[in-house]
Amino acid sequence: FFVGRRVLITNAHNCWASDEYGNWASSIEVNPARRGSQRPFGSATCTVFWVPTEWTTGSEGNRDFDIAWLILDDRTLYN
């Protein structure tokens, strides 16, 4: 959900790339209200995000800190 014009909050596990290497995502595409290929509000890219160190230091992550702040590259989605 939006907490500012370019700032969203989501779960930290959404920022983990599900590739064979298990790395942090280098960018995240945000698609509000996406349903299949439909993107009624468009999309925006995020290349800056932050998660608490408490999430990153555990072997499976600390679920109490499963939160991430996404900083969108622009204000395209904010109406």
XYZ file of N, CA and C in Angstrom, residues 4-78:
225
model
N 3.155 7.187 0.679
C 3.642 8.462 0.159
C 3.506 8.452 -1.349
N 3.884 9.529 -2.000
C 3.733 9.621 -3.451
C 4.552 8.588 -4.203
N 5.689 8.207 -3.643
C 6.555 7.220 -4.306
C 6.909 6.055 -3.401
N 6.326 5.988 -2.214
C 6.720 4.981 -1.227
C 5.575 3.998 -0.985
N 5.902 2.704 -1.085
C 4.942 1.643 -0.801
C 5.518 0.742 0.286
N 4.639 0.060 0.983
C 5.045 -0.950 1.950
C 4.509 -2.288 1.469
N 5.353 -3.302 1.542
C 4.973 -4.663 1.172
C 5.731 -5.619 2.078
N 5.689 -6.908 1.770
C 6.426 -7.909 2.535
C 7.850 -8.027 2.027
N 8.793 -8.269 2.945
C 10.202 -8.419 2.563
C 10.397 -9.600 1.617
N 9.625 -10.673 1.819
C 9.817 -11.840 0.946
C 9.433 -11.544 -0.502
N 8.710 -10.455 -0.762
C 8.412 -10.051 -2.137
C 9.633 -9.476 -2.848
N 10.666 -9.154 -2.101
C 11.875 -8.553 -2.676
C 12.959 -9.586 -2.942
N 12.660 -10.833 -2.704
C 13.622 -11.914 -2.917
C 13.384 -12.508 -4.293
N 14.395 -12.503 -5.138
C 14.267 -13.055 -6.489
C 14.169 -14.573 -6.398
N 13.174 -15.126 -7.012
C 12.981 -16.577 -6.929
C 13.722 -17.280 -8.058
N 14.943 -16.850 -8.298
C 15.732 -17.524 -9.320
C 16.564 -18.627 -8.667
N 17.334 -19.314 -9.437
C 18.124 -20.426 -8.912
C 19.198 -19.990 -7.934
N 19.530 -18.683 -7.946
C 20.576 -18.193 -7.065
C 20.035 -17.691 -5.734
N 18.745 -17.412 -5.652
C 18.160 -16.911 -4.425
C 18.754 -15.574 -4.018
N 18.640 -14.581 -4.867
C 19.203 -13.255 -4.618
C 18.111 -12.224 -4.402
N 18.518 -11.094 -3.858
C 17.613 -9.961 -3.765
C 17.325 -9.460 -5.169
N 16.112 -9.017 -5.382
C 15.726 -8.480 -6.682
C 16.527 -7.221 -6.984
N 16.861 -7.012 -8.235
C 17.547 -5.780 -8.618
C 16.538 -4.699 -8.982
N 15.326 -5.117 -9.364
C 14.230 -4.178 -9.605
C 12.914 -4.924 -9.367
N 11.890 -4.155 -9.070
C 10.568 -4.722 -8.791
C 9.553 -3.938 -9.606
N 8.691 -4.658 -10.315
C 7.618 -4.009 -11.069
C 6.365 -3.998 -10.211
N 5.783 -2.832 -10.026
C 4.580 -2.659 -9.212
C 3.394 -2.507 -10.152
N 2.377 -3.364 -9.958
C 1.181 -3.377 -10.806
C -0.064 -3.381 -9.920
N -0.545 -2.243 -9.475
C -1.734 -2.229 -8.615
C -2.950 -2.811 -9.321
N -3.688 -3.644 -8.622
C -4.937 -4.244 -9.113
C -4.737 -5.099 -10.353
N -3.550 -5.641 -10.541
C -3.293 -6.484 -11.711
C -4.155 -7.736 -11.649
N -4.713 -8.075 -12.793
C -5.503 -9.295 -12.928
C -5.116 -9.933 -14.250
N -4.286 -10.970 -14.160
C -3.764 -11.580 -15.375
C -2.883 -10.587 -16.109
N -3.209 -10.330 -17.369
C -2.425 -9.364 -18.145
C -2.991 -7.946 -18.052
N -4.116 -7.788 -17.360
C -4.739 -6.468 -17.229
C -4.055 -5.665 -16.124
N -3.668 -4.446 -16.455
C -3.046 -3.525 -15.506
C -3.838 -2.217 -15.540
N -4.971 -2.168 -14.831
C -5.865 -1.011 -14.955
C -5.248 0.314 -14.518
N -4.244 0.287 -13.664
C -3.605 1.518 -13.206
C -2.186 1.661 -13.736
N -1.816 0.822 -14.693
C -0.476 0.866 -15.253
C 0.523 0.146 -14.365
N 1.795 0.462 -14.545
C 2.844 -0.164 -13.744
C 3.978 0.826 -13.546
N 4.794 0.545 -12.552
C 5.961 1.379 -12.272
C 7.076 0.468 -11.778
N 8.296 0.953 -11.900
C 9.458 0.174 -11.492
C 10.072 0.754 -10.231
N 10.562 -0.148 -9.411
C 11.245 0.215 -8.173
C 12.643 -0.394 -8.223
N 13.666 0.432 -8.060
C 15.039 -0.082 -8.012
C 15.678 0.173 -6.651
N 14.951 0.861 -5.770
C 15.444 1.131 -4.414
C 14.428 0.583 -3.422
N 14.886 -0.273 -2.531
C 14.008 -0.777 -1.479
C 14.834 -1.073 -0.240
N 14.154 -1.185 0.889
C 14.834 -1.413 2.157
C 14.052 -2.440 2.953
N 14.753 -3.365 3.577
C 14.158 -4.328 4.509
C 14.967 -4.285 5.801
N 14.335 -4.553 6.943
C 15.060 -4.542 8.211
C 16.143 -5.616 8.244
N 17.240 -5.336 8.903
C 18.310 -6.332 9.023
C 17.835 -7.571 9.770
N 16.840 -7.429 10.628
C 16.298 -8.593 11.348
C 15.708 -9.614 10.378
N 15.217 -9.148 9.228
C 14.691 -10.064 8.220
C 15.822 -10.791 7.511
N 16.904 -10.091 7.230
C 17.974 -10.653 6.411
C 18.945 -11.532 7.190
N 18.981 -11.439 8.509
C 19.994 -12.161 9.273
C 19.590 -13.574 9.656
N 18.318 -13.924 9.597
C 17.886 -15.272 9.946
C 17.957 -16.204 8.756
N 18.020 -17.513 9.013
C 18.094 -18.472 7.918
C 16.822 -18.468 7.076
N 15.682 -18.241 7.697
C 14.416 -18.175 6.961
C 13.800 -16.792 7.067
N 14.518 -15.863 7.646
C 13.964 -14.536 7.870
C 13.116 -14.531 9.127
N 13.098 -13.436 9.812
C 12.293 -13.287 11.014
C 10.931 -12.754 10.600
N 9.905 -13.557 10.740
C 8.573 -13.179 10.260
C 8.026 -11.929 10.938
N 8.525 -11.596 12.112
C 8.088 -10.361 12.769
C 8.572 -9.127 12.023
N 9.575 -9.300 11.147
C 10.149 -8.179 10.408
C 10.005 -8.369 8.899
N 8.991 -9.100 8.469
C 8.749 -9.357 7.051
C 8.052 -8.154 6.421
N 8.802 -7.063 6.298
C 8.268 -5.818 5.773
C 9.330 -5.170 4.889
N 8.885 -4.475 3.866
C 9.811 -3.778 2.974
C 9.215 -2.445 2.558
N 10.078 -1.465 2.408
C 9.710 -0.157 1.906
C 10.237 -0.061 0.481
N 9.354 0.210 -0.462
C 9.745 0.353 -1.864
C 9.693 1.829 -2.241
N 10.734 2.295 -2.884
C 10.774 3.672 -3.379
C 10.666 3.597 -4.901
N 9.526 4.021 -5.438
C 9.319 3.977 -6.884
C 10.239 4.961 -7.585
N 10.632 4.624 -8.800
C 11.533 5.474 -9.581
C 10.872 6.801 -9.979
N 9.542 6.822 -10.064
C 8.834 8.067 -10.384
C 7.450 8.023 -9.759
N 6.644 9.049 -10.016
C 5.305 9.159 -9.413
C 4.204 8.744 -10.372
N 4.496 7.911 -11.353
C 3.534 7.513 -12.384
C 2.229 6.977 -11.789
N 2.304 6.155 -10.756
C 1.111 5.491 -10.214
C 0.326 6.350 -9.233
N 0.905 7.413 -8.756
C 0.241 8.215 -7.735
C -0.691 9.220 -8.387
